[in-house]
Amino acid sequence: MTDTQLQGKKVAFLVAPEGIEQVELTEPWKAVQEAGGQPVLLSTQPGRVQAFDHLDKADTFEVDVLVSDASVSEYAALVLPGGVANPDALRTSREAVAFVGQFAASTRPVAAICHAPWTLVEADAVRGRRVTSWPSLQTDLRNAGAQWVDEELVVDTSGPGPLITSRKPDDLDAFSKAVVEHVAAVDA
């Protein structure tokens, strides 16, 4: 049975054309769907994106909307999956960085896991915020003005909207639950 707490709410999942850690895309996606929401895959190029299981190619996924054609007002939240190459590629896309920056300046939730906070750094969206990530990003996040902590889940509500971060795939249950909870609180 599907829950309906996110009924009528679209959630943007922004990824690069390749290098996405598959489980960090599919688990929050499934949680949004099971809660009655509509996940939408955004990317910088049309077609299919290549996900990975760590360093091995995994499945491909069809892009729904180009980030250059997306409007923050259409979505209740933004989810940024990790994978090392994915956020590294996103932060070189002017359109992706602008979209992330606009979302972070809104009152809507932004969620990033593992290496995804790199894109938040590029969008200047972590300054003064408490965050977590894959440990290798802690210096980058601190240099960008964030307070980095090593915790399963951090929900920082000190900015315009909630910033939800987690460290790694082992944290996906808590991360996905927090995404659903904060999307449910968004006025449709």
PDB file of N, CA and C in Angstrom, residues 34-70:
ATOM      1  N   GLU A  34       7.055   5.833  -2.728  1.00  0.00           N
ATOM      2  CA  GLU A  34       6.237   5.097  -1.761  1.00  0.00           C
ATOM      3  C   GLU A  34       5.413   6.031  -0.887  1.00  0.00           C
ATOM      4  N   ALA A  35       5.862   7.274  -0.740  1.00  0.00           N
ATOM      5  CA  ALA A  35       5.117   8.263   0.042  1.00  0.00           C
ATOM      6  C   ALA A  35       4.127   9.036  -0.826  1.00  0.00           C
ATOM      7  N   GLY A  36       3.993   8.628  -2.091  1.00  0.00           N
ATOM      8  CA  GLY A  36       3.017   9.246  -2.980  1.00  0.00           C
ATOM      9  C   GLY A  36       3.530  10.423  -3.778  1.00  0.00           C
ATOM     10  N   GLY A  37       4.823  10.727  -3.677  1.00  0.00           N
ATOM     11  CA  GLY A  37       5.401  11.838  -4.423  1.00  0.00           C
ATOM     12  C   GLY A  37       5.831  11.429  -5.818  1.00  0.00           C
ATOM     13  N   GLN A  38       6.226  12.419  -6.597  1.00  0.00           N
ATOM     14  CA  GLN A  38       6.656  12.175  -7.972  1.00  0.00           C
ATOM     15  C   GLN A  38       8.120  12.592  -8.123  1.00  0.00           C
ATOM     16  N   PRO A  39       9.052  11.624  -8.127  1.00  0.00           N
ATOM     17  CA  PRO A  39      10.444  11.956  -8.375  1.00  0.00           C
ATOM     18  C   PRO A  39      10.650  12.286  -9.851  1.00  0.00           C
ATOM     19  N   VAL A  40      11.505  13.270 -10.119  1.00  0.00           N
ATOM     20  CA  VAL A  40      11.779  13.712 -11.493  1.00  0.00           C
ATOM     21  C   VAL A  40      13.289  13.772 -11.655  1.00  0.00           C
ATOM     22  N   LEU A  41      13.812  13.087 -12.687  1.00  0.00           N
ATOM     23  CA  LEU A  41      15.254  13.048 -12.911  1.00  0.00           C
ATOM     24  C   LEU A  41      15.690  14.199 -13.805  1.00  0.00           C
ATOM     25  N   LEU A  42      16.524  15.068 -13.246  1.00  0.00           N
ATOM     26  CA  LEU A  42      17.090  16.202 -13.967  1.00  0.00           C
ATOM     27  C   LEU A  42      18.560  15.924 -14.232  1.00  0.00           C
ATOM     28  N   SER A  43      19.043  16.394 -15.378  1.00  0.00           N
ATOM     29  CA  SER A  43      20.458  16.273 -15.680  1.00  0.00           C
ATOM     30  C   SER A  43      20.880  17.404 -16.604  1.00  0.00           C
ATOM     31  N   THR A  44      22.158  17.437 -16.881  1.00  0.00           N
ATOM     32  CA  THR A  44      22.722  18.487 -17.727  1.00  0.00           C
ATOM     33  C   THR A  44      22.653  18.140 -19.207  1.00  0.00           C
ATOM     34  N   GLN A  45      22.364  16.876 -19.527  1.00  0.00           N
ATOM     35  CA  GLN A  45      22.246  16.429 -20.916  1.00  0.00           C
ATOM     36  C   GLN A  45      21.031  15.519 -21.052  1.00  0.00           C
ATOM     37  N   PRO A  46      20.406  15.500 -22.230  1.00  0.00           N
ATOM     38  CA  PRO A  46      19.256  14.616 -22.430  1.00  0.00           C
ATOM     39  C   PRO A  46      19.700  13.164 -22.611  1.00  0.00           C
ATOM     40  N   GLY A  47      18.728  12.262 -22.601  1.00  0.00           N
ATOM     41  CA  GLY A  47      19.016  10.850 -22.839  1.00  0.00           C
ATOM     42  C   GLY A  47      19.027  10.064 -21.550  1.00  0.00           C
ATOM     43  N   ARG A  48      20.006   9.190 -21.441  1.00  0.00           N
ATOM     44  CA  ARG A  48      20.116   8.331 -20.263  1.00  0.00           C
ATOM     45  C   ARG A  48      21.371   8.691 -19.482  1.00  0.00           C
ATOM     46  N   VAL A  49      21.309   8.523 -18.160  1.00  0.00           N
ATOM     47  CA  VAL A  49      22.471   8.729 -17.303  1.00  0.00           C
ATOM     48  C   VAL A  49      22.975   7.371 -16.833  1.00  0.00           C
ATOM     49  N   GLN A  50      24.277   7.289 -16.612  1.00  0.00           N
ATOM     50  CA  GLN A  50      24.908   6.035 -16.205  1.00  0.00           C
ATOM     51  C   GLN A  50      25.188   6.053 -14.708  1.00  0.00           C
ATOM     52  N   ALA A  51      24.561   5.132 -14.002  1.00  0.00           N
ATOM     53  CA  ALA A  51      24.810   4.987 -12.571  1.00  0.00           C
ATOM     54  C   ALA A  51      25.905   3.943 -12.352  1.00  0.00           C
ATOM     55  N   PHE A  52      26.464   3.965 -11.154  1.00  0.00           N
ATOM     56  CA  PHE A  52      27.539   3.043 -10.800  1.00  0.00           C
ATOM     57  C   PHE A  52      27.250   2.411  -9.446  1.00  0.00           C
ATOM     58  N   ASP A  53      27.795   1.212  -9.268  1.00  0.00           N
ATOM     59  CA  ASP A  53      27.846   0.559  -7.960  1.00  0.00           C
ATOM     60  C   ASP A  53      29.310   0.675  -7.561  1.00  0.00           C
ATOM     61  N   HIS A  54      29.619   1.731  -6.841  1.00  0.00           N
ATOM     62  CA  HIS A  54      30.974   2.158  -6.513  1.00  0.00           C
ATOM     63  C   HIS A  54      31.722   2.430  -7.820  1.00  0.00           C
ATOM     64  N   LEU A  55      32.640   1.571  -8.267  1.00  0.00           N
ATOM     65  CA  LEU A  55      33.401   1.836  -9.491  1.00  0.00           C
ATOM     66  C   LEU A  55      32.921   1.025 -10.688  1.00  0.00           C
ATOM     67  N   ASP A  56      31.909   0.181 -10.477  1.00  0.00           N
ATOM     68  CA  ASP A  56      31.392  -0.672 -11.554  1.00  0.00           C
ATOM     69  C   ASP A  56      30.124  -0.079 -12.145  1.00  0.00           C
ATOM     70  N   LYS A  57      30.027  -0.113 -13.487  1.00  0.00           N
ATOM     71  CA  LYS A  57      28.815   0.376 -14.133  1.00  0.00           C
ATOM     72  C   LYS A  57      27.613  -0.409 -13.643  1.00  0.00           C
ATOM     73  N   ALA A  58      26.542   0.299 -13.406  1.00  0.00           N
ATOM     74  CA  ALA A  58      25.289  -0.318 -12.972  1.00  0.00           C
ATOM     75  C   ALA A  58      24.230   0.004 -14.030  1.00  0.00           C
ATOM     76  N   ASP A  59      23.051   0.441 -13.612  1.00  0.00           N
ATOM     77  CA  ASP A  59      21.952   0.693 -14.535  1.00  0.00           C
ATOM     78  C   ASP A  59      22.031   2.092 -15.144  1.00  0.00           C
ATOM     79  N   THR A  60      21.236   2.283 -16.189  1.00  0.00           N
ATOM     80  CA  THR A  60      21.058   3.614 -16.761  1.00  0.00           C
ATOM     81  C   THR A  60      19.632   4.058 -16.484  1.00  0.00           C
ATOM     82  N   PHE A  61      19.434   5.380 -16.452  1.00  0.00           N
ATOM     83  CA  PHE A  61      18.127   5.951 -16.141  1.00  0.00           C
ATOM     84  C   PHE A  61      17.826   7.079 -17.120  1.00  0.00           C
ATOM     85  N   GLU A  62      16.577   7.144 -17.553  1.00  0.00           N
ATOM     86  CA  GLU A  62      16.134   8.159 -18.512  1.00  0.00           C
ATOM     87  C   GLU A  62      15.975   9.516 -17.831  1.00  0.00           C
ATOM     88  N   VAL A  63      16.544  10.529 -18.441  1.00  0.00           N
ATOM     89  CA  VAL A  63      16.412  11.901 -17.943  1.00  0.00           C
ATOM     90  C   VAL A  63      15.006  12.405 -18.262  1.00  0.00           C
ATOM     91  N   ASP A  64      14.356  13.006 -17.283  1.00  0.00           N
ATOM     92  CA  ASP A  64      13.023  13.567 -17.478  1.00  0.00           C
ATOM     93  C   ASP A  64      13.072  15.018 -17.951  1.00  0.00           C
ATOM     94  N   VAL A  65      13.985  15.805 -17.377  1.00  0.00           N
ATOM     95  CA  VAL A  65      14.038  17.244 -17.651  1.00  0.00           C
ATOM     96  C   VAL A  65      15.490  17.705 -17.635  1.00  0.00           C
ATOM     97  N   LEU A  66      15.845  18.548 -18.578  1.00  0.00           N
ATOM     98  CA  LEU A  66      17.164  19.178 -18.535  1.00  0.00           C
ATOM     99  C   LEU A  66      17.162  20.232 -17.435  1.00  0.00           C
ATOM    100  N   VAL A  67      18.243  20.299 -16.679  1.00  0.00           N
ATOM    101  CA  VAL A  67      18.293  21.280 -15.595  1.00  0.00           C
ATOM    102  C   VAL A  67      18.164  22.702 -16.149  1.00  0.00           C
ATOM    103  N   SER A  68      18.619  22.928 -17.364  1.00  0.00           N
ATOM    104  CA  SER A  68      18.511  24.258 -17.965  1.00  0.00           C
ATOM    105  C   SER A  68      17.059  24.649 -18.249  1.00  0.00           C
ATOM    106  N   ASP A  69      16.170  23.666 -18.312  1.00  0.00           N
ATOM    107  CA  ASP A  69      14.747  23.917 -18.555  1.00  0.00           C
ATOM    108  C   ASP A  69      13.915  23.847 -17.268  1.00  0.00           C
ATOM    109  N   ALA A  70      14.545  23.535 -16.148  1.00  0.00           N
ATOM    110  CA  ALA A  70      13.818  23.337 -14.887  1.00  0.00           C
ATOM    111  C   ALA A  70      13.656  24.649 -14.134  1.00  0.00           C
TER     112      ALA A  70
END
